[in-house]
Amino acid sequence: MGRIRRFYYDLFSHFYDGIIDLHSRDKSAALRDYLVRSSGIGPGDCVLDICTGTGSVALRAALAVREGRGKVVALDFSLGMLRKTAKKVRQRDLEGVFPVQADVSDLPFPDGSFDCVTCSHAMYELTAMAREKGLGEIRRVLKDGGRFLMMEHEVPERPFIRFLYKVRLLTMGSGQNREFAKDETAELGEHFSDIRKSSSPTGRSRLLSGKKIVGYSGNVP
Ligand SMILES: C[S@@+](CC[C@H](N)C(=O)[O-])C[C@H]1O[C@@H](n2cnc3c(N)ncnc32)[C@H](O)[C@@H]1O
């Protein structure tokens, strides 16, 4: 199953940026900027962008951390997507961006490695198991006080786009994912404290974040 998903994303990597540009007419660049600005990351920070795809968030994060020799790990399980990221890094002559192939459910980093973990438009596409394990892994690799930020689409208003959004949840996720998409705060609260939720300037995406506090044992009573 994992292999079929990876194959799908490898194939998709050839069209991904074109489709996003067509669909959003640069609104996606503004969205990814909003995510990076909201993250509070700055010079010298160590950032992990999971499910990085073609690296749109990772490349912006690299600009925010480059003074002070910060680092950004751009992680994805699709080699096709990572090749696109690596090509952009070379074209822009950016330092400090490291593409890594791995699954979110098993992150190849020691505990407490990162100041911030980001994820743009991918949490709804993970299997419930990958998301569950992934959230535990994100918490593990964050430093104490570090933040996890995830951005996702709001339910679209236009009927056809709403239909496509629902198809995405149905085909990529599971019943548990649809529950997660309705309200992410409960599941995030099992791993992180200080859960915050806001709307992007366009109102079409939502941004959620949570903080790792060592000793926090979740919102389960
Ligand atoms: C919709 S794309 C989002 C890409 C990018 N974050 C963006 O905002 O454009 C979802 C990405 O998640 C990756 N992905 C899906 N499941 C994954 C997993 N279990 N581990 C790592 N990456 C995964 C896919 O390969 C794909 O690149």
XYZ file of C-alpha atoms and ligand atoms in Angstrom:
248
model
C 0.000 0.000 0.000
C 2.779 2.418 0.957
C 4.511 1.569 -2.313
C 1.422 2.389 -4.378
C 1.073 5.735 -2.608
C 4.733 6.536 -3.204
C 4.355 5.595 -6.870
C 1.329 7.916 -7.139
C 3.288 10.849 -5.650
C 6.362 10.078 -7.799
C 4.129 10.375 -10.876
C 2.324 13.445 -9.488
C 5.662 15.210 -8.864
C 5.966 15.896 -12.625
C 2.722 17.909 -12.661
C 2.461 19.119 -9.064
C 3.813 22.678 -9.347
C 1.962 23.257 -12.649
C -1.359 22.170 -11.167
C -0.864 24.261 -8.021
C 0.053 27.349 -10.094
C -2.946 26.871 -12.358
C -5.280 26.298 -9.454
C -4.082 29.069 -7.160
C -2.456 31.710 -9.412
C 0.324 32.434 -6.910
C -2.052 32.429 -3.956
C -0.212 29.290 -2.853
C 3.081 31.229 -2.609
C 1.355 33.761 -0.338
C -0.054 30.893 1.726
C 3.312 29.225 2.191
C 4.806 32.618 3.123
C 2.046 33.014 5.698
C 2.906 29.619 7.184
C 6.610 30.474 7.457
C 5.933 33.967 8.864
C 3.507 32.554 11.447
C 6.015 29.908 12.535
C 8.289 32.499 14.134
C 11.375 30.717 12.789
C 14.426 32.900 12.460
C 18.191 33.019 11.912
C 20.049 29.910 13.020
C 16.961 27.752 13.610
C 16.759 24.095 12.675
C 13.506 23.354 10.831
C 11.910 20.144 9.586
C 9.342 20.435 6.773
C 7.547 17.090 6.546
C 5.699 15.961 3.400
C 7.646 18.722 1.693
C 6.564 17.781 -1.847
C 8.427 20.068 -4.251
C 9.832 22.050 -1.316
C 7.742 25.219 -1.461
C 7.696 25.711 2.328
C 11.231 24.378 2.885
C 12.717 26.879 0.426
C 10.963 29.792 2.085
C 12.000 28.557 5.529
C 15.613 28.406 4.291
C 15.516 32.156 3.598
C 14.245 32.812 7.133
C 16.977 30.766 8.867
C 19.977 31.334 6.594
C 21.574 34.058 8.698
C 23.134 32.247 11.614
C 23.593 29.153 9.452
C 20.213 27.615 10.176
C 19.193 24.356 8.530
C 16.035 23.059 6.885
C 15.378 19.372 6.357
C 12.904 18.838 3.506
C 11.420 15.388 4.149
C 9.192 13.303 1.894
C 8.778 9.609 1.111
C 8.568 10.296 -2.654
C 11.898 10.423 -4.461
C 10.161 12.109 -7.418
C 9.047 15.023 -5.219
C 12.473 15.282 -3.576
C 14.199 15.473 -6.963
C 12.078 18.538 -7.776
C 13.008 20.075 -4.402
C 16.716 19.371 -4.965
C 16.544 20.937 -8.442
C 15.031 24.146 -7.027
C 17.690 24.270 -4.293
C 20.420 24.059 -6.967
C 18.732 26.616 -9.245
C 18.383 29.115 -6.400
C 21.843 28.352 -5.057
C 20.422 27.968 -1.561
C 22.525 26.656 1.286
C 21.307 24.769 4.315
C 18.455 22.781 2.707
C 18.738 19.012 3.016
C 16.247 16.776 1.172
C 15.699 13.506 3.066
C 13.657 10.518 1.933
C 11.709 9.023 4.847
C 8.214 8.226 6.083
C 6.644 10.581 8.635
C 5.812 7.603 10.815
C 9.501 6.838 11.369
C 11.625 9.989 11.400
C 15.375 9.306 11.140
C 16.469 11.990 13.640
C 17.470 11.973 17.298
C 15.088 13.313 19.962
C 14.934 17.099 20.291
C 16.606 17.920 16.953
C 14.365 20.730 15.646
C 13.137 24.171 16.723
C 10.093 23.878 14.480
C 8.296 21.291 12.334
C 6.036 22.412 9.474
C 3.576 20.572 7.254
C 1.650 22.192 4.425
C -1.438 20.625 2.861
C -0.507 17.020 3.602
C -1.857 15.927 7.004
C -5.273 15.076 5.497
C -3.598 12.842 2.912
C -1.783 10.620 5.390
C -3.267 7.295 6.381
C -4.697 7.426 9.904
C -1.868 5.176 11.104
C 0.861 7.335 9.504
C -0.697 10.452 10.995
C -0.980 8.938 14.465
C 2.609 7.668 14.481
C 3.786 10.823 12.677
C 2.400 13.148 15.357
C 4.267 11.152 18.019
C 7.434 11.327 15.938
C 7.075 15.093 15.371
C 6.755 15.581 19.105
C 9.811 13.402 19.715
C 12.106 15.266 17.284
C 11.021 18.752 18.453
C 13.060 20.554 21.084
C 11.309 21.442 24.332
C 9.176 24.530 23.566
C 9.349 23.912 19.783
C 6.248 24.262 17.642
C 4.506 22.084 15.071
C 2.522 24.015 12.448
C 0.177 22.483 9.910
C -1.754 24.250 7.171
C -4.775 22.774 5.400
C -7.607 23.846 3.111
C -10.850 25.049 4.645
C -13.903 23.270 3.235
C -14.315 25.088 -0.120
C -17.500 27.049 -0.729
C -17.836 26.479 -4.479
C -19.732 23.211 -5.009
C -17.401 21.648 -7.602
C -14.243 22.487 -5.624
C -15.974 21.200 -2.476
C -16.708 17.961 -4.338
C -13.003 17.622 -5.303
C -11.994 18.343 -1.688
C -14.255 15.544 -0.460
C -12.934 13.149 -3.105
C -9.427 13.941 -1.850
C -10.381 13.081 1.733
C -12.141 9.913 0.603
C -9.433 8.588 -1.695
C -6.313 9.686 0.161
C -7.441 9.337 3.726
C -9.940 7.312 5.702
C -12.992 7.781 7.922
C -10.679 8.842 10.742
C -9.128 11.445 8.432
C -12.509 12.988 7.746
C -13.011 13.288 11.511
C -9.546 14.812 11.817
C -10.360 17.295 9.018
C -13.521 18.406 10.863
C -11.585 19.206 14.025
C -7.859 18.621 14.325
C -7.503 20.155 17.777
C -8.421 17.024 19.775
C -5.818 14.823 18.084
C -3.168 17.532 18.125
C -3.928 18.080 21.806
C -2.930 14.483 22.554
C 0.647 15.425 21.682
C 0.993 19.180 22.033
C -0.086 21.940 24.381
C -1.118 25.540 23.576
C -3.066 24.553 20.431
C -3.769 27.594 18.257
C -5.968 27.887 15.198
C -6.192 30.751 12.706
C -7.362 31.480 9.170
C -5.071 32.437 6.321
C -5.504 35.994 4.959
C -7.572 34.578 2.061
C -9.794 32.668 4.496
C -9.352 29.550 2.350
C -6.807 27.731 4.508
C -6.477 27.108 8.186
C -3.315 27.073 10.236
C -2.999 25.015 13.385
C -0.096 24.838 15.751
C 0.895 23.205 18.997
C 3.866 23.421 21.323
C 5.982 20.606 22.695
C 6.289 20.852 26.436
C 8.350 18.117 28.035
C 6.202 16.429 30.663
C 2.903 17.324 28.934
C 0.912 14.123 28.799
C -1.874 15.117 26.427
C -5.461 16.283 26.777
C -6.665 12.834 27.796
C -8.143 13.147 31.326
C -0.250 17.413 -1.331
S 1.480 17.143 -1.232
C 1.935 18.580 -0.284
C 3.293 19.083 -0.673
C 3.770 20.378 -0.027
N 3.833 20.282 1.413
C 2.968 21.567 -0.456
O 2.418 22.275 0.385
O 2.898 21.812 -1.652
C 1.605 15.806 -0.057
C 3.047 15.282 0.090
O 3.083 14.378 1.186
C 3.976 13.311 0.880
N 3.640 12.162 1.745
C 2.437 11.515 1.801
N 2.478 10.542 2.724
C 3.730 10.574 3.271
C 4.375 9.813 4.289
N 3.734 8.811 4.944
N 5.652 10.117 4.620
C 6.298 11.134 3.985
N 5.745 11.887 2.992
C 4.473 11.609 2.652
C 3.750 13.077 -0.610
O 4.811 12.404 -1.229
C 3.560 14.504 -1.125
O 4.771 15.053 -1.567
